Structures are given as structure tokens and as C-alpha cells.
């Protein structure tokens, strides 16, 4: 039931942010929603930025925006501890749109500040709840207008599971977004259950190889072959490939050999607050 779900959602047996112990799901969700609403009002959520490296140029091509909660008692809390619970309330929509707004504004500012840099992109994660909302494209269009970011600089990351759950309405929404020149990336690819026959019909631009495959590329378990297969599959479908969870030089070397297009991971940088991300851009570092 809900108590078990919570314990799982916040990560195994660890003490979570949200304690189960109230009697009904309705009461619990009500309490939670109020707490989250307050956190949003107090601007306790903040966005960090992790660079994505072009393996062709070795330069930063853009950033993934990743939300964090600056919790007054618990310090910086990572999304896996609260997103699954926030998704149970309607507030996920509000939270994600505020992450998107902040990220688009930040990227527009960086593009202005670094005019000689190839226009940096920003990737924003969307939960399954967003994909069934027909008003999403208008909301994103408004955000782009208000922040001054070019639609071509925005990427939306959706998981296979989110896309497949309601594939018809997700495809309709994502098609409209792509008509606006926004790109769509499949996140954590390989962990879901997209059938290959559906994949080529989806309105998408790139696959992000799940970090569990990338992290084991240098072992003997056959994960290098899986990554190679995903790269080939993507390229045959005309899609780009981004490897996530790149932690070691050996991963980078192999990914380059496989012709992977982009890479992201702790080898380059962990997610940084805006100030440190800006410092990284200004270093013009080349990998
Ligand atoms: P994701 O979208 O797959 O994001 C990548 C996650 O992998 C990030 O975790 C990042 O810090 C982590 N990561 C990056 N490089 C490495 C590496 O080399 N090694 C390892 N071990 N990890 C690496 P983070 O920031 O904790 O976010 C976790 C998940 O929370 C994200 O996975 C995404 O699904 C979700 N999330 C984050 N922000 C949002 C948001 O605004 N909306 C929604 N719906 N979900 C979000
Ligand atoms: Mg992502
Ligand atoms: Mg991912
Ligand atoms: Mg992931």
C-alpha cells in the first residue's frame, strides 16, 4: 500500500522525506501537497546543470537541467527522493514548468554572454503526466517567448515508459512540439520496453543510452555490445545518440570508437549550480 510505495519511492529502506504513518492516502497526499506547495513558494527548489559533450568537437554542446530541493533541514535533496512522490500530486506540473522556465532563461543568458560559443542547448526532463496534456505545447511556447530562448535550443527528455503508457496522446503532443522545432530525446533508453517496430514511428530525435549499460562497458558482461547495438540502431533510424553515466576515460574512448555523438557523466562534470556551470563554459575546455 501507500506506506510501502513511499518507502520504495524514496529509495529502499532509507528514512525518506515523507514519512508514512498517516492513516489514509487522501490525508497523506493532502499534507504532502501543502508541504510541496510551500516549498515551491519559498523557492526551495533549484536547478543544477550537467554538461553534455559533443564527441565530434570535444566541446560542451549543452546542459541537462536537473532539479534539487534545498530542504531547510535536510540540505540538498536529490530528485529520486522526491520526484516519484511529487508525481502523485498535481504539483509535478508546476514544478517542472518552473524548472523549464529557469533553465530556458539561464540558457538564453549564457547564449548572450558567450556569443562566440556554438549556441548551447538545454535538456529538460518531463514526467509522464505532462505528455497527456494538450495545453503543454502552448505553455512551452509561452516560456520560450518570455525567456527569449530559441526553440531549436530546447530538448525534452521523456522515458520510454512515459511515452508508451499513453502512446497515442504522447505522440500527438510530441509531434506538435517537434513542429515548433523543439527536439525530443528518449531518456534511459534500453531500460523500458519500446518495441523496435514502434520506435521508428515515434516523433523523436535522439536516444540517451541508460547509464547502467555505459557504466559496465569496460567489463565482460556484453554491455559494450549493447551500447554498440543502440548506437547502430539509432543511426540507422536517423537519430543521434547520447551516452549518460560516462565516468571513466575508458568509457569515453570506447564511445568515440563506436561513433556515439554525445556524452554526459561525472568524467566531465557532475551537475553544477548555475554559477559553477557558467565558470565551466567560460573555460572553453575541450575533452
Ligand atoms: P536522468 O534524467 O536520467 O538524469 C541523469 C541522472 O544521472 C542525474 O541524476 C545525474 O546526476 C546522474 N548522473 C550523471 N552522470 C552520472 C555518472 O557519471 N554516474 C552516475 N552514477 N550518475 C550520473 P539526478 O540529478 O539525481 O536525477 C535523477 C533523475 O531524476 C533524473 O534522471 C530524472 O529522471 C529525474 N529528474 C531530475 N530533474 C527532473 C525534473 O525536472 N523533472 C522530472 N520529471 N524528473 C527529473
Ligand atoms: Mg534526463
Ligand atoms: Mg537519463
Ligand atoms: Mg536516469
PDB file of N, CA and C in Angstrom, residues 1-2 7 13 23 26 55 58 60 72 77 85 96-97 105 120 125 136 139-140 152 163 168 212 228 276 282 287:
ATOM      1  N   UNK A   1       0.843  -1.193   0.000  1.00  0.00           N
ATOM      2  CA  UNK A   1       0.000   0.000   0.000  1.00  0.00           C
ATOM      3  C   UNK A   1       0.882   1.247   0.000  1.00  0.00           C
ATOM      4  N   UNK A   2       0.277   2.355   0.369  1.00  0.00           N
ATOM      5  CA  UNK A   2       0.968   3.627   0.201  1.00  0.00           C
ATOM      6  C   UNK A   2       2.265   3.700   1.017  1.00  0.00           C
ATOM      7  N   UNK A   7       8.113   4.083   0.859  1.00  0.00           N
ATOM      8  CA  UNK A   7       9.432   3.606   1.241  1.00  0.00           C
ATOM      9  C   UNK A   7      10.234   3.286  -0.012  1.00  0.00           C
ATOM     10  N   UNK A  13      15.282   1.235   2.106  1.00  0.00           N
ATOM     11  CA  UNK A  13      14.877   1.330   3.492  1.00  0.00           C
ATOM     12  C   UNK A  13      15.286   2.640   4.147  1.00  0.00           C
ATOM     13  N   UNK A  23      -3.083   7.900   8.229  1.00  0.00           N
ATOM     14  CA  UNK A  23      -3.961   6.745   8.053  1.00  0.00           C
ATOM     15  C   UNK A  23      -4.489   6.571   6.655  1.00  0.00           C
ATOM     16  N   UNK A  26      -5.533   9.823   1.203  1.00  0.00           N
ATOM     17  CA  UNK A  26      -6.022  11.173   0.917  1.00  0.00           C
ATOM     18  C   UNK A  26      -5.424  12.193   1.879  1.00  0.00           C
ATOM     19  N   UNK A  55      31.049  14.662 -28.914  1.00  0.00           N
ATOM     20  CA  UNK A  55      32.246  13.853 -29.115  1.00  0.00           C
ATOM     21  C   UNK A  55      32.922  14.188 -30.439  1.00  0.00           C
ATOM     22  N   UNK A  58      34.528  17.763 -28.917  1.00  0.00           N
ATOM     23  CA  UNK A  58      35.101  17.721 -27.574  1.00  0.00           C
ATOM     24  C   UNK A  58      34.649  18.880 -26.704  1.00  0.00           C
ATOM     25  N   UNK A  60      31.592  21.481 -24.901  1.00  0.00           N
ATOM     26  CA  UNK A  60      30.256  21.413 -24.314  1.00  0.00           C
ATOM     27  C   UNK A  60      29.234  21.806 -25.378  1.00  0.00           C
ATOM     28  N   UNK A  72      15.103  22.841   4.103  1.00  0.00           N
ATOM     29  CA  UNK A  72      15.595  23.615   5.242  1.00  0.00           C
ATOM     30  C   UNK A  72      16.296  22.764   6.297  1.00  0.00           C
ATOM     31  N   UNK A  77      18.543  17.876  -1.489  1.00  0.00           N
ATOM     32  CA  UNK A  77      17.922  16.569  -1.689  1.00  0.00           C
ATOM     33  C   UNK A  77      17.821  16.286  -3.190  1.00  0.00           C
ATOM     34  N   UNK A  85       7.228  10.981  -5.571  1.00  0.00           N
ATOM     35  CA  UNK A  85       6.132  11.378  -4.696  1.00  0.00           C
ATOM     36  C   UNK A  85       5.434  12.631  -5.235  1.00  0.00           C
ATOM     37  N   UNK A  96       7.797  21.190 -12.739  1.00  0.00           N
ATOM     38  CA  UNK A  96       8.545  21.016 -13.984  1.00  0.00           C
ATOM     39  C   UNK A  96       8.516  22.269 -14.848  1.00  0.00           C
ATOM     40  N   UNK A  97       7.388  22.946 -14.868  1.00  0.00           N
ATOM     41  CA  UNK A  97       7.336  24.161 -15.677  1.00  0.00           C
ATOM     42  C   UNK A  97       8.222  25.248 -15.086  1.00  0.00           C
ATOM     43  N   UNK A 105      15.595  30.483 -19.264  1.00  0.00           N
ATOM     44  CA  UNK A 105      16.102  31.838 -19.011  1.00  0.00           C
ATOM     45  C   UNK A 105      17.621  31.808 -18.861  1.00  0.00           C
ATOM     46  N   UNK A 120      24.482  27.062 -27.081  1.00  0.00           N
ATOM     47  CA  UNK A 120      24.319  25.968 -26.119  1.00  0.00           C
ATOM     48  C   UNK A 120      22.860  25.531 -26.067  1.00  0.00           C
ATOM     49  N   UNK A 125      13.767  17.496 -18.345  1.00  0.00           N
ATOM     50  CA  UNK A 125      13.035  16.236 -18.149  1.00  0.00           C
ATOM     51  C   UNK A 125      11.553  16.495 -17.974  1.00  0.00           C
ATOM     52  N   UNK A 136       0.245  21.569 -23.109  1.00  0.00           N
ATOM     53  CA  UNK A 136       1.698  21.647 -22.907  1.00  0.00           C
ATOM     54  C   UNK A 136       2.421  22.461 -23.991  1.00  0.00           C
ATOM     55  N   UNK A 139       2.065  26.124 -23.409  1.00  0.00           N
ATOM     56  CA  UNK A 139       2.800  26.569 -22.225  1.00  0.00           C
ATOM     57  C   UNK A 139       4.287  26.691 -22.516  1.00  0.00           C
ATOM     58  N   UNK A 140       4.820  25.732 -23.262  1.00  0.00           N
ATOM     59  CA  UNK A 140       6.247  25.789 -23.582  1.00  0.00           C
ATOM     60  C   UNK A 140       6.527  26.953 -24.541  1.00  0.00           C
ATOM     61  N   UNK A 152      14.913  25.911 -31.059  1.00  0.00           N
ATOM     62  CA  UNK A 152      15.899  24.930 -31.523  1.00  0.00           C
ATOM     63  C   UNK A 152      16.947  24.610 -30.474  1.00  0.00           C
ATOM     64  N   UNK A 163       6.359   7.503 -22.495  1.00  0.00           N
ATOM     65  CA  UNK A 163       5.860   7.614 -23.861  1.00  0.00           C
ATOM     66  C   UNK A 163       4.883   6.493 -24.204  1.00  0.00           C
ATOM     67  N   UNK A 168      -0.665   7.152 -27.915  1.00  0.00           N
ATOM     68  CA  UNK A 168      -1.337   7.993 -28.904  1.00  0.00           C
ATOM     69  C   UNK A 168      -1.308   9.469 -28.536  1.00  0.00           C
ATOM     70  N   UNK A 212      23.313   2.512 -16.921  1.00  0.00           N
ATOM     71  CA  UNK A 212      23.684   1.176 -16.444  1.00  0.00           C
ATOM     72  C   UNK A 212      24.473   0.404 -17.511  1.00  0.00           C
ATOM     73  N   UNK A 228      26.933  -0.625 -28.441  1.00  0.00           N
ATOM     74  CA  UNK A 228      27.197  -0.599 -29.882  1.00  0.00           C
ATOM     75  C   UNK A 228      25.907  -0.814 -30.683  1.00  0.00           C
ATOM     76  N   UNK A 276      28.717  27.799 -11.097  1.00  0.00           N
ATOM     77  CA  UNK A 276      29.828  26.926 -11.473  1.00  0.00           C
ATOM     78  C   UNK A 276      29.704  26.423 -12.901  1.00  0.00           C
ATOM     79  N   UNK A 282      32.983  29.162 -19.478  1.00  0.00           N
ATOM     80  CA  UNK A 282      33.971  30.197 -19.784  1.00  0.00           C
ATOM     81  C   UNK A 282      35.391  29.636 -19.867  1.00  0.00           C
ATOM     82  N   UNK A 287      37.456  18.229 -24.417  1.00  0.00           N
ATOM     83  CA  UNK A 287      37.800  16.871 -23.981  1.00  0.00           C
ATOM     84  C   UNK A 287      38.243  16.012 -25.157  1.00  0.00           C
TER      85      UNK A 287
END
